[in-house]
mmCIF file with all atom_site columns, N, CA and C in Angstrom:
data_model
loop_
_atom_site.group_PDB
_atom_site.id
_atom_site.type_symbol
_atom_site.label_atom_id
_atom_site.label_alt_id
_atom_site.label_comp_id
_atom_site.label_asym_id
_atom_site.label_entity_id
_atom_site.label_seq_id
_atom_site.pdbx_PDB_ins_code
_atom_site.Cartn_x
_atom_site.Cartn_y
_atom_site.Cartn_z
_atom_site.occupancy
_atom_site.B_iso_or_equiv
_atom_site.pdbx_formal_charge
_atom_site.auth_seq_id
_atom_site.auth_comp_id
_atom_site.auth_asym_id
_atom_site.auth_atom_id
_atom_site.pdbx_PDB_model_num
ATOM 1   N N  . UNK A 1 1  ? 12.414  10.459  -2.720  1.00 0.00 ? 83  UNK A N  1
ATOM 2   C CA . UNK A 1 1  ? 11.339  9.536   -2.329  1.00 0.00 ? 83  UNK A CA 1
ATOM 3   C C  . UNK A 1 1  ? 11.808  8.749   -1.106  1.00 0.00 ? 83  UNK A C  1
ATOM 4   N N  . UNK A 1 2  ? 10.939  8.692   -0.101  1.00 0.00 ? 84  UNK A N  1
ATOM 5   C CA . UNK A 1 2  ? 11.362  7.949   1.086   1.00 0.00 ? 84  UNK A CA 1
ATOM 6   C C  . UNK A 1 2  ? 11.349  6.448   0.805   1.00 0.00 ? 84  UNK A C  1
ATOM 7   N N  . UNK A 1 3  ? 12.054  5.724   1.639   1.00 0.00 ? 85  UNK A N  1
ATOM 8   C CA . UNK A 1 3  ? 12.232  4.285   1.450   1.00 0.00 ? 85  UNK A CA 1
ATOM 9   C C  . UNK A 1 3  ? 10.907  3.534   1.416   1.00 0.00 ? 85  UNK A C  1
ATOM 10  N N  . UNK A 1 4  ? 10.004  3.861   2.347   1.00 0.00 ? 86  UNK A N  1
ATOM 11  C CA . UNK A 1 4  ? 8.707   3.183   2.396   1.00 0.00 ? 86  UNK A CA 1
ATOM 12  C C  . UNK A 1 4  ? 7.928   3.428   1.108   1.00 0.00 ? 86  UNK A C  1
ATOM 13  N N  . UNK A 1 5  ? 7.945   4.657   0.635   1.00 0.00 ? 87  UNK A N  1
ATOM 14  C CA . UNK A 1 5  ? 7.194   4.983   -0.576  1.00 0.00 ? 87  UNK A CA 1
ATOM 15  C C  . UNK A 1 5  ? 7.731   4.203   -1.771  1.00 0.00 ? 87  UNK A C  1
ATOM 16  N N  . UNK A 1 6  ? 9.034   4.081   -1.880  1.00 0.00 ? 88  UNK A N  1
ATOM 17  C CA . UNK A 1 6  ? 9.595   3.317   -3.007  1.00 0.00 ? 88  UNK A CA 1
ATOM 18  C C  . UNK A 1 6  ? 9.276   1.825   -2.877  1.00 0.00 ? 88  UNK A C  1
ATOM 19  N N  . UNK A 1 7  ? 9.279   1.298   -1.651  1.00 0.00 ? 89  UNK A N  1
ATOM 20  C CA . UNK A 1 7  ? 8.905   -0.106  -1.451  1.00 0.00 ? 89  UNK A CA 1
ATOM 21  C C  . UNK A 1 7  ? 7.431   -0.323  -1.795  1.00 0.00 ? 89  UNK A C  1
ATOM 22  N N  . UNK A 1 8  ? 6.576   0.606   -1.380  1.00 0.00 ? 90  UNK A N  1
ATOM 23  C CA . UNK A 1 8  ? 5.157   0.517   -1.710  1.00 0.00 ? 90  UNK A CA 1
ATOM 24  C C  . UNK A 1 8  ? 4.959   0.581   -3.222  1.00 0.00 ? 90  UNK A C  1
ATOM 25  N N  . UNK A 1 9  ? 5.692   1.466   -3.863  1.00 0.00 ? 91  UNK A N  1
ATOM 26  C CA . UNK A 1 9  ? 5.568   1.602   -5.317  1.00 0.00 ? 91  UNK A CA 1
ATOM 27  C C  . UNK A 1 9  ? 5.913   0.284   -6.009  1.00 0.00 ? 91  UNK A C  1
ATOM 28  N N  . UNK A 1 10 ? 6.967   -0.373  -5.564  1.00 0.00 ? 92  UNK A N  1
ATOM 29  C CA . UNK A 1 10 ? 7.339   -1.673  -6.136  1.00 0.00 ? 92  UNK A CA 1
ATOM 30  C C  . UNK A 1 10 ? 6.241   -2.709  -5.915  1.00 0.00 ? 92  UNK A C  1
ATOM 31  N N  . UNK A 1 11 ? 5.686   -2.737  -4.712  1.00 0.00 ? 93  UNK A N  1
ATOM 32  C CA . UNK A 1 11 ? 4.604   -3.683  -4.405  1.00 0.00 ? 93  UNK A CA 1
ATOM 33  C C  . UNK A 1 11 ? 3.360   -3.399  -5.250  1.00 0.00 ? 93  UNK A C  1
ATOM 34  N N  . UNK A 1 12 ? 2.998   -2.128  -5.370  1.00 0.00 ? 94  UNK A N  1
ATOM 35  C CA . UNK A 1 12 ? 1.832   -1.760  -6.173  1.00 0.00 ? 94  UNK A CA 1
ATOM 36  C C  . UNK A 1 12 ? 2.040   -2.157  -7.631  1.00 0.00 ? 94  UNK A C  1
ATOM 37  N N  . UNK A 1 13 ? 3.233   -1.901  -8.168  1.00 0.00 ? 95  UNK A N  1
ATOM 38  C CA . UNK A 1 13 ? 3.520   -2.250  -9.566  1.00 0.00 ? 95  UNK A CA 1
ATOM 39  C C  . UNK A 1 13 ? 3.409   -3.755  -9.778  1.00 0.00 ? 95  UNK A C  1
ATOM 40  N N  . UNK A 1 14 ? 3.907   -4.525  -8.819  1.00 0.00 ? 96  UNK A N  1
ATOM 41  C CA . UNK A 1 14 ? 3.868   -5.982  -8.925  1.00 0.00 ? 96  UNK A CA 1
ATOM 42  C C  . UNK A 1 14 ? 2.429   -6.512  -8.821  1.00 0.00 ? 96  UNK A C  1
ATOM 43  N N  . UNK A 1 15 ? 1.716   -6.101  -7.779  1.00 0.00 ? 97  UNK A N  1
ATOM 44  C CA . UNK A 1 15 ? 0.362   -6.609  -7.542  1.00 0.00 ? 97  UNK A CA 1
ATOM 45  C C  . UNK A 1 15 ? -0.602  -6.163  -8.647  1.00 0.00 ? 97  UNK A C  1
ATOM 46  N N  . UNK A 1 16 ? -0.492  -4.910  -9.060  1.00 0.00 ? 98  UNK A N  1
ATOM 47  C CA . UNK A 1 16 ? -1.427  -4.369  -10.042 1.00 0.00 ? 98  UNK A CA 1
ATOM 48  C C  . UNK A 1 16 ? -0.945  -4.559  -11.482 1.00 0.00 ? 98  UNK A C  1
ATOM 49  N N  . UNK A 1 17 ? 0.237   -5.163  -11.622 1.00 0.00 ? 99  UNK A N  1
ATOM 50  C CA . UNK A 1 17 ? 0.812   -5.467  -12.933 1.00 0.00 ? 99  UNK A CA 1
ATOM 51  C C  . UNK A 1 17 ? 0.850   -4.236  -13.836 1.00 0.00 ? 99  UNK A C  1
ATOM 52  N N  . UNK A 1 18 ? 1.368   -3.138  -13.280 1.00 0.00 ? 100 UNK A N  1
ATOM 53  C CA . UNK A 1 18 ? 1.487   -1.891  -14.035 1.00 0.00 ? 100 UNK A CA 1
ATOM 54  C C  . UNK A 1 18 ? 2.792   -1.206  -13.628 1.00 0.00 ? 100 UNK A C  1
ATOM 55  N N  . UNK A 1 19 ? 3.778   -1.265  -14.495 1.00 0.00 ? 101 UNK A N  1
ATOM 56  C CA . UNK A 1 19 ? 5.099   -0.694  -14.204 1.00 0.00 ? 101 UNK A CA 1
ATOM 57  C C  . UNK A 1 19 ? 5.107   0.835   -14.242 1.00 0.00 ? 101 UNK A C  1
ATOM 58  N N  . UNK A 1 20 ? 4.011   1.445   -14.699 1.00 0.00 ? 102 UNK A N  1
ATOM 59  C CA . UNK A 1 20 ? 3.960   2.904   -14.823 1.00 0.00 ? 102 UNK A CA 1
ATOM 60  C C  . UNK A 1 20 ? 3.443   3.598   -13.570 1.00 0.00 ? 102 UNK A C  1
ATOM 61  N N  . UNK A 1 21 ? 3.063   2.830   -12.558 1.00 0.00 ? 103 UNK A N  1
ATOM 62  C CA . UNK A 1 21 ? 2.517   3.428   -11.332 1.00 0.00 ? 103 UNK A CA 1
ATOM 63  C C  . UNK A 1 21 ? 3.595   4.241   -10.611 1.00 0.00 ? 103 UNK A C  1
ATOM 64  N N  . UNK A 1 22 ? 3.226   5.477   -10.285 1.00 0.00 ? 104 UNK A N  1
ATOM 65  C CA . UNK A 1 22 ? 4.079   6.353   -9.488  1.00 0.00 ? 104 UNK A CA 1
ATOM 66  C C  . UNK A 1 22 ? 3.234   6.811   -8.302  1.00 0.00 ? 104 UNK A C  1
ATOM 67  N N  . UNK A 1 23 ? 3.710   6.522   -7.102  1.00 0.00 ? 105 UNK A N  1
ATOM 68  C CA . UNK A 1 23 ? 2.951   6.846   -5.892  1.00 0.00 ? 105 UNK A CA 1
ATOM 69  C C  . UNK A 1 23 ? 3.457   8.116   -5.226  1.00 0.00 ? 105 UNK A C  1
ATOM 70  N N  . UNK A 1 24 ? 2.534   8.820   -4.591  1.00 0.00 ? 106 UNK A N  1
ATOM 71  C CA . UNK A 1 24 ? 2.860   9.885   -3.647  1.00 0.00 ? 106 UNK A CA 1
ATOM 72  C C  . UNK A 1 24 ? 2.103   9.559   -2.369  1.00 0.00 ? 106 UNK A C  1
ATOM 73  N N  . UNK A 1 25 ? 2.354   10.299  -1.319  1.00 0.00 ? 107 UNK A N  1
ATOM 74  C CA . UNK A 1 25 ? 1.614   10.066  -0.073  1.00 0.00 ? 107 UNK A CA 1
ATOM 75  C C  . UNK A 1 25 ? 0.121   10.326  -0.254  1.00 0.00 ? 107 UNK A C  1
ATOM 76  N N  . UNK A 1 26 ? -0.242  11.138  -1.234  1.00 0.00 ? 108 UNK A N  1
ATOM 77  C CA . UNK A 1 26 ? -1.643  11.501  -1.447  1.00 0.00 ? 108 UNK A CA 1
ATOM 78  C C  . UNK A 1 26 ? -2.365  10.618  -2.453  1.00 0.00 ? 108 UNK A C  1
ATOM 79  N N  . UNK A 1 27 ? -1.683  9.612   -3.019  1.00 0.00 ? 109 UNK A N  1
ATOM 80  C CA . UNK A 1 27 ? -2.304  8.727   -4.000  1.00 0.00 ? 109 UNK A CA 1
ATOM 81  C C  . UNK A 1 27 ? -3.442  7.941   -3.355  1.00 0.00 ? 109 UNK A C  1
ATOM 82  N N  . UNK A 1 28 ? -4.580  7.880   -4.066  1.00 0.00 ? 110 UNK A N  1
ATOM 83  C CA . UNK A 1 28 ? -5.734  7.098   -3.603  1.00 0.00 ? 110 UNK A CA 1
ATOM 84  C C  . UNK A 1 28 ? -6.113  6.086   -4.682  1.00 0.00 ? 110 UNK A C  1
ATOM 85  N N  . UNK A 1 29 ? -7.058  5.219   -4.354  1.00 0.00 ? 111 UNK A N  1
ATOM 86  C CA . UNK A 1 29 ? -7.535  4.224   -5.317  1.00 0.00 ? 111 UNK A CA 1
ATOM 87  C C  . UNK A 1 29 ? -8.149  4.896   -6.541  1.00 0.00 ? 111 UNK A C  1
ATOM 88  N N  . UNK A 1 30 ? -8.665  6.103   -6.388  1.00 0.00 ? 112 UNK A N  1
ATOM 89  C CA . UNK A 1 30 ? -9.258  6.825   -7.515  1.00 0.00 ? 112 UNK A CA 1
ATOM 90  C C  . UNK A 1 30 ? -8.200  7.218   -8.547  1.00 0.00 ? 112 UNK A C  1
ATOM 91  N N  . UNK A 1 31 ? -6.943  7.256   -8.124  1.00 0.00 ? 113 UNK A N  1
ATOM 92  C CA . UNK A 1 31 ? -5.854  7.683   -9.020  1.00 0.00 ? 113 UNK A CA 1
ATOM 93  C C  . UNK A 1 31 ? -5.298  6.550   -9.875  1.00 0.00 ? 113 UNK A C  1
ATOM 94  N N  . UNK A 1 32 ? -5.592  5.302   -9.514  1.00 0.00 ? 114 UNK A N  1
ATOM 95  C CA . UNK A 1 32 ? -5.008  4.142   -10.202 1.00 0.00 ? 114 UNK A CA 1
ATOM 96  C C  . UNK A 1 32 ? -6.138  3.219   -10.656 1.00 0.00 ? 114 UNK A C  1
ATOM 97  N N  . UNK A 1 33 ? -6.292  3.096   -11.972 1.00 0.00 ? 115 UNK A N  1
ATOM 98  C CA . UNK A 1 33 ? -7.407  2.310   -12.534 1.00 0.00 ? 115 UNK A CA 1
ATOM 99  C C  . UNK A 1 33 ? -7.470  0.885   -11.994 1.00 0.00 ? 115 UNK A C  1
ATOM 100 N N  . UNK A 1 34 ? -6.311  0.238   -11.848 1.00 0.00 ? 116 UNK A N  1
ATOM 101 C CA . UNK A 1 34 ? -6.275  -1.175  -11.437 1.00 0.00 ? 116 UNK A CA 1
ATOM 102 C C  . UNK A 1 34 ? -6.564  -1.387  -9.955  1.00 0.00 ? 116 UNK A C  1
ATOM 103 N N  . UNK A 1 35 ? -6.566  -0.315  -9.174  1.00 0.00 ? 117 UNK A N  1
ATOM 104 C CA . UNK A 1 35 ? -6.725  -0.424  -7.721  1.00 0.00 ? 117 UNK A CA 1
ATOM 105 C C  . UNK A 1 35 ? -8.217  -0.471  -7.373  1.00 0.00 ? 117 UNK A C  1
ATOM 106 N N  . UNK A 1 36 ? -8.796  -1.670  -7.496  1.00 0.00 ? 118 UNK A N  1
ATOM 107 C CA . UNK A 1 36 ? -10.195 -1.866  -7.133  1.00 0.00 ? 118 UNK A CA 1
ATOM 108 C C  . UNK A 1 36 ? -10.269 -2.587  -5.791  1.00 0.00 ? 118 UNK A C  1
ATOM 109 N N  . UNK A 1 37 ? -11.470 -2.953  -5.383  1.00 0.00 ? 119 UNK A N  1
ATOM 110 C CA . UNK A 1 37 ? -11.641 -3.551  -4.054  1.00 0.00 ? 119 UNK A CA 1
ATOM 111 C C  . UNK A 1 37 ? -10.940 -4.906  -3.927  1.00 0.00 ? 119 UNK A C  1
ATOM 112 N N  . UNK A 1 38 ? -10.963 -5.698  -4.984  1.00 0.00 ? 120 UNK A N  1
ATOM 113 C CA . UNK A 1 38 ? -10.288 -7.002  -4.938  1.00 0.00 ? 120 UNK A CA 1
ATOM 114 C C  . UNK A 1 38 ? -8.774  -6.804  -4.869  1.00 0.00 ? 120 UNK A C  1
ATOM 115 N N  . UNK A 1 39 ? -8.254  -5.939  -5.725  1.00 0.00 ? 121 UNK A N  1
ATOM 116 C CA . UNK A 1 39 ? -6.811  -5.699  -5.713  1.00 0.00 ? 121 UNK A CA 1
ATOM 117 C C  . UNK A 1 39 ? -6.359  -5.028  -4.422  1.00 0.00 ? 121 UNK A C  1
ATOM 118 N N  . UNK A 1 40 ? -7.262  -4.309  -3.759  1.00 0.00 ? 122 UNK A N  1
ATOM 119 C CA . UNK A 1 40 ? -6.916  -3.707  -2.471  1.00 0.00 ? 122 UNK A CA 1
ATOM 120 C C  . UNK A 1 40 ? -6.568  -4.807  -1.464  1.00 0.00 ? 122 UNK A C  1
ATOM 121 N N  . UNK A 1 41 ? -7.351  -5.881  -1.486  1.00 0.00 ? 123 UNK A N  1
ATOM 122 C CA . UNK A 1 41 ? -7.082  -7.013  -0.591  1.00 0.00 ? 123 UNK A CA 1
ATOM 123 C C  . UNK A 1 41 ? -5.706  -7.615  -0.907  1.00 0.00 ? 123 UNK A C  1
ATOM 124 N N  . UNK A 1 42 ? -5.436  -7.806  -2.196  1.00 0.00 ? 124 UNK A N  1
ATOM 125 C CA . UNK A 1 42 ? -4.126  -8.345  -2.589  1.00 0.00 ? 124 UNK A CA 1
ATOM 126 C C  . UNK A 1 42 ? -2.990  -7.421  -2.159  1.00 0.00 ? 124 UNK A C  1
ATOM 127 N N  . UNK A 1 43 ? -3.200  -6.123  -2.289  1.00 0.00 ? 125 UNK A N  1
ATOM 128 C CA . UNK A 1 43 ? -2.180  -5.158  -1.862  1.00 0.00 ? 125 UNK A CA 1
ATOM 129 C C  . UNK A 1 43 ? -1.919  -5.266  -0.363  1.00 0.00 ? 125 UNK A C  1
ATOM 130 N N  . UNK A 1 44 ? -2.987  -5.328  0.419   1.00 0.00 ? 126 UNK A N  1
ATOM 131 C CA . UNK A 1 44 ? -2.842  -5.429  1.882   1.00 0.00 ? 126 UNK A CA 1
ATOM 132 C C  . UNK A 1 44 ? -2.077  -6.693  2.248   1.00 0.00 ? 126 UNK A C  1
ATOM 133 N N  . UNK A 1 45 ? -2.430  -7.815  1.632   1.00 0.00 ? 127 UNK A N  1
ATOM 134 C CA . UNK A 1 45 ? -1.756  -9.082  1.917   1.00 0.00 ? 127 UNK A CA 1
ATOM 135 C C  . UNK A 1 45 ? -0.267  -8.989  1.572   1.00 0.00 ? 127 UNK A C  1
ATOM 136 N N  . UNK A 1 46 ? 0.048   -8.422  0.431   1.00 0.00 ? 128 UNK A N  1
ATOM 137 C CA . UNK A 1 46 ? 1.455   -8.301  0.021   1.00 0.00 ? 128 UNK A CA 1
ATOM 138 C C  . UNK A 1 46 ? 2.232   -7.353  0.929   1.00 0.00 ? 128 UNK A C  1
ATOM 139 N N  . UNK A 1 47 ? 1.599   -6.266  1.338   1.00 0.00 ? 129 UNK A N  1
ATOM 140 C CA . UNK A 1 47 ? 2.248   -5.318  2.260   1.00 0.00 ? 129 UNK A CA 1
ATOM 141 C C  . UNK A 1 47 ? 2.517   -6.003  3.593   1.00 0.00 ? 129 UNK A C  1
ATOM 142 N N  . UNK A 1 48 ? 1.527   -6.748  4.090   1.00 0.00 ? 130 UNK A N  1
ATOM 143 C CA . UNK A 1 48 ? 1.709   -7.466  5.354   1.00 0.00 ? 130 UNK A CA 1
ATOM 144 C C  . UNK A 1 48 ? 2.860   -8.476  5.239   1.00 0.00 ? 130 UNK A C  1
ATOM 145 N N  . UNK A 1 49 ? 2.895   -9.231  4.153   1.00 0.00 ? 131 UNK A N  1
ATOM 146 C CA . UNK A 1 49 ? 3.966   -10.226 3.968   1.00 0.00 ? 131 UNK A CA 1
ATOM 147 C C  . UNK A 1 49 ? 5.328   -9.541  3.842   1.00 0.00 ? 131 UNK A C  1
ATOM 148 N N  . UNK A 1 50 ? 5.378   -8.493  3.041   1.00 0.00 ? 132 UNK A N  1
ATOM 149 C CA . UNK A 1 50 ? 6.644   -7.798  2.781   1.00 0.00 ? 132 UNK A CA 1
ATOM 150 C C  . UNK A 1 50 ? 7.258   -7.237  4.072   1.00 0.00 ? 132 UNK A C  1
ATOM 151 N N  . UNK A 1 51 ? 6.415   -6.641  4.907   1.00 0.00 ? 133 UNK A N  1
ATOM 152 C CA . UNK A 1 51 ? 6.918   -5.990  6.112   1.00 0.00 ? 133 UNK A CA 1
ATOM 153 C C  . UNK A 1 51 ? 6.817   -6.867  7.357   1.00 0.00 ? 133 UNK A C  1
ATOM 154 N N  . UNK A 1 52 ? 6.225   -8.067  7.236   1.00 0.00 ? 134 UNK A N  1
ATOM 155 C CA . UNK A 1 52 ? 6.119   -8.977  8.365   1.00 0.00 ? 134 UNK A CA 1
ATOM 156 C C  . UNK A 1 52 ? 5.211   -8.470  9.467   1.00 0.00 ? 134 UNK A C  1
ATOM 157 N N  . UNK A 1 53 ? 4.081   -7.869  9.075   1.00 0.00 ? 135 UNK A N  1
ATOM 158 C CA . UNK A 1 53 ? 3.134   -7.295  10.036  1.00 0.00 ? 135 UNK A CA 1
ATOM 159 C C  . UNK A 1 53 ? 1.718   -7.729  9.675   1.00 0.00 ? 135 UNK A C  1
ATOM 160 N N  . UNK A 1 54 ? 0.766   -7.418  10.558  1.00 0.00 ? 136 UNK A N  1
ATOM 161 C CA . UNK A 1 54 ? -0.656  -7.668  10.307  1.00 0.00 ? 136 UNK A CA 1
ATOM 162 C C  . UNK A 1 54 ? -1.435  -6.405  10.660  1.00 0.00 ? 136 UNK A C  1
ATOM 163 N N  . UNK A 1 55 ? -2.452  -6.109  9.845   1.00 0.00 ? 137 UNK A N  1
ATOM 164 C CA . UNK A 1 55 ? -3.312  -4.962  10.101  1.00 0.00 ? 137 UNK A CA 1
ATOM 165 C C  . UNK A 1 55 ? -4.666  -5.439  10.605  1.00 0.00 ? 137 UNK A C  1
ATOM 166 N N  . UNK A 1 56 ? -5.300  -4.611  11.416  1.00 0.00 ? 138 UNK A N  1
ATOM 167 C CA . UNK A 1 56 ? -6.672  -4.893  11.836  1.00 0.00 ? 138 UNK A CA 1
ATOM 168 C C  . UNK A 1 56 ? -7.622  -4.362  10.759  1.00 0.00 ? 138 UNK A C  1
ATOM 169 N N  . UNK A 1 57 ? -8.844  -4.862  10.775  1.00 0.00 ? 139 UNK A N  1
ATOM 170 C CA . UNK A 1 57 ? -9.853  -4.385  9.823   1.00 0.00 ? 139 UNK A CA 1
ATOM 171 C C  . UNK A 1 57 ? -10.083 -2.886  9.973   1.00 0.00 ? 139 UNK A C  1
ATOM 172 N N  . UNK A 1 58 ? -10.097 -2.402  11.193  1.00 0.00 ? 140 UNK A N  1
ATOM 173 C CA . UNK A 1 58 ? -10.345 -0.971  11.412  1.00 0.00 ? 140 UNK A CA 1
ATOM 174 C C  . UNK A 1 58 ? -9.206  -0.122  10.849  1.00 0.00 ? 140 UNK A C  1
ATOM 175 N N  . UNK A 1 59 ? -7.973  -0.610  10.952  1.00 0.00 ? 141 UNK A N  1
ATOM 176 C CA . UNK A 1 59 ? -6.856  0.125   10.346  1.00 0.00 ? 141 UNK A CA 1
ATOM 177 C C  . UNK A 1 59 ? -7.038  0.220   8.836   1.00 0.00 ? 141 UNK A C  1
ATOM 178 N N  . UNK A 1 60 ? -7.319  -0.916  8.213   1.00 0.00 ? 142 UNK A N  1
ATOM 179 C CA . UNK A 1 60 ? -7.465  -0.975  6.765   1.00 0.00 ? 142 UNK A CA 1
ATOM 180 C C  . UNK A 1 60 ? -8.611  -0.072  6.300   1.00 0.00 ? 142 UNK A C  1
ATOM 181 N N  . UNK A 1 61 ? -9.728  -0.109  6.995   1.00 0.00 ? 143 UNK A N  1
ATOM 182 C CA . UNK A 1 61 ? -10.885 0.705   6.618   1.00 0.00 ? 143 UNK A CA 1
ATOM 183 C C  . UNK A 1 61 ? -10.644 2.202   6.830   1.00 0.00 ? 143 UNK A C  1
ATOM 184 N N  . UNK A 1 62 ? -9.699  2.542   7.702   1.00 0.00 ? 144 UNK A N  1
ATOM 185 C CA . UNK A 1 62 ? -9.435  3.943   8.001   1.00 0.00 ? 144 UNK A CA 1
ATOM 186 C C  . UNK A 1 62 ? -8.524  4.650   7.019   1.00 0.00 ? 144 UNK A C  1
ATOM 187 N N  . UNK A 1 63 ? -7.835  3.900   6.183   1.00 0.00 ? 145 UNK A N  1
ATOM 188 C CA . UNK A 1 63 ? -6.886  4.520   5.258   1.00 0.00 ? 145 UNK A CA 1
ATOM 189 C C  . UNK A 1 63 ? -7.579  5.340   4.191   1.00 0.00 ? 145 UNK A C  1
ATOM 190 N N  . UNK A 1 64 ? -7.080  6.555   3.995   1.00 0.00 ? 146 UNK A N  1
ATOM 191 C CA . UNK A 1 64 ? -7.611  7.428   2.947   1.00 0.00 ? 146 UNK A CA 1
ATOM 192 C C  . UNK A 1 64 ? -6.665  7.533   1.751   1.00 0.00 ? 146 UNK A C  1
ATOM 193 N N  . UNK A 1 65 ? -5.374  7.220   1.965   1.00 0.00 ? 147 UNK A N  1
ATOM 194 C CA . UNK A 1 65 ? -4.394  7.338   0.884   1.00 0.00 ? 147 UNK A CA 1
ATOM 195 C C  . UNK A 1 65 ? -3.151  6.513   1.216   1.00 0.00 ? 147 UNK A C  1
ATOM 196 N N  . UNK A 1 66 ? -2.208  6.502   0.298   1.00 0.00 ? 148 UNK A N  1
ATOM 197 C CA . UNK A 1 66 ? -0.984  5.722   0.470   1.00 0.00 ? 148 UNK A CA 1
ATOM 198 C C  . UNK A 1 66 ? -0.196  6.196   1.694   1.00 0.00 ? 148 UNK A C  1
ATOM 199 N N  . UNK A 1 67 ? -0.176  7.498   1.927   1.00 0.00 ? 149 UNK A N  1
ATOM 200 C CA . UNK A 1 67 ? 0.550   8.034   3.089   1.00 0.00 ? 149 UNK A CA 1
ATOM 201 C C  . UNK A 1 67 ? 0.055   7.449   4.400   1.00 0.00 ? 149 UNK A C  1
ATOM 202 N N  . UNK A 1 68 ? -1.258  7.276   4.523   1.00 0.00 ? 150 UNK A N  1
ATOM 203 C CA . UNK A 1 68 ? -1.813  6.696   5.750   1.00 0.00 ? 150 UNK A CA 1
ATOM 204 C C  . UNK A 1 68 ? -1.476  5.212   5.859   1.00 0.00 ? 150 UNK A C  1
ATOM 205 N N  . UNK A 1 69 ? -1.392  4.540   4.718   1.00 0.00 ? 151 UNK A N  1
ATOM 206 C CA . UNK A 1 69 ? -0.970  3.133   4.722   1.00 0.00 ? 151 UNK A CA 1
ATOM 207 C C  . UNK A 1 69 ? 0.476   3.040   5.220   1.00 0.00 ? 151 UNK A C  1
ATOM 208 N N  . UNK A 1 70 ? 1.320   3.912   4.710   1.00 0.00 ? 152 UNK A N  1
ATOM 209 C CA . UNK A 1 70 ? 2.733   3.932   5.117   1.00 0.00 ? 152 UNK A CA 1
ATOM 210 C C  . UNK A 1 70 ? 2.845   4.256   6.609   1.00 0.00 ? 152 UNK A C  1
ATOM 211 N N  . UNK A 1 71 ? 2.047   5.220   7.082   1.00 0.00 ? 153 UNK A N  1
ATOM 212 C CA . UNK A 1 71 ? 2.074   5.569   8.511   1.00 0.00 ? 153 UNK A CA 1
ATOM 213 C C  . UNK A 1 71 ? 1.742   4.357   9.377   1.00 0.00 ? 153 UNK A C  1
ATOM 214 N N  . UNK A 1 72 ? 0.782   3.539   8.924   1.00 0.00 ? 154 UNK A N  1
ATOM 215 C CA . UNK A 1 72 ? 0.426   2.330   9.682   1.00 0.00 ? 154 UNK A CA 1
ATOM 216 C C  . UNK A 1 72 ? 1.582   1.338   9.716   1.00 0.00 ? 154 UNK A C  1
ATOM 217 N N  . UNK A 1 73 ? 2.276   1.187   8.590   1.00 0.00 ? 155 UNK A N  1
ATOM 218 C CA . UNK A 1 73 ? 3.440   0.286   8.546   1.00 0.00 ? 155 UNK A CA 1
ATOM 219 C C  . UNK A 1 73 ? 4.519   0.792   9.488   1.00 0.00 ? 155 UNK A C  1
ATOM 220 N N  . UNK A 1 74 ? 4.818   2.090   9.408   1.00 0.00 ? 156 UNK A N  1
ATOM 221 C CA . UNK A 1 74 ? 5.855   2.684   10.271  1.00 0.00 ? 156 UNK A CA 1
ATOM 222 C C  . UNK A 1 74 ? 5.520   2.470   11.748  1.00 0.00 ? 156 UNK A C  1
ATOM 223 N N  . UNK A 1 75 ? 4.261   2.690   12.119  1.00 0.00 ? 157 UNK A N  1
ATOM 224 C CA . UNK A 1 75 ? 3.850   2.523   13.521  1.00 0.00 ? 157 UNK A CA 1
ATOM 225 C C  . UNK A 1 75 ? 4.058   1.095   13.987  1.00 0.00 ? 157 UNK A C  1
ATOM 226 N N  . UNK A 1 76 ? 3.739   0.135   13.132  1.00 0.00 ? 158 UNK A N  1
ATOM 227 C CA . UNK A 1 76 ? 3.905   -1.286  13.507  1.00 0.00 ? 158 UNK A CA 1
ATOM 228 C C  . UNK A 1 76 ? 5.370   -1.693  13.541  1.00 0.00 ? 158 UNK A C  1
ATOM 229 N N  . UNK A 1 77 ? 6.167   -1.142  12.656  1.00 0.00 ? 159 UNK A N  1
ATOM 230 C CA . UNK A 1 77 ? 7.593   -1.504  12.605  1.00 0.00 ? 159 UNK A CA 1
ATOM 231 C C  . UNK A 1 77 ? 8.351   -0.918  13.800  1.00 0.00 ? 159 UNK A C  1
ATOM 232 N N  . UNK A 1 78 ? 7.825   0.162   14.376  1.00 0.00 ? 160 UNK A N  1
ATOM 233 C CA . UNK A 1 78 ? 8.495   0.800   15.504  1.00 0.00 ? 160 UNK A CA 1
ATOM 234 C C  . UNK A 1 78 ? 8.168   0.147   16.834  1.00 0.00 ? 160 UNK A C  1
ATOM 235 N N  . UNK A 1 79 ? 7.203   -0.782  16.847  1.00 0.00 ? 161 UNK A N  1
ATOM 236 C CA . UNK A 1 79 ? 6.808   -1.455  18.107  1.00 0.00 ? 161 UNK A CA 1
ATOM 237 C C  . UNK A 1 79 ? 7.912   -2.384  18.599  1.00 0.00 ? 161 UNK A C  1
#
């Protein structure tokens, strides 16, 4: 498991209060019962705080899965 994926998994488990969550790059909100629209906002906020970055609305709306979220973090961290 890559480093970003394991960090995301920890954040998802914390925010969604479910220690059984296992993420892959292809994981979507449909795969995790607790991942609703409200919790999505909490996830974005925690990811931004954890990595010290900010996302635009268009970036957030464009994500189809966890892999795309990670790609956005990687792109911002490389700037």
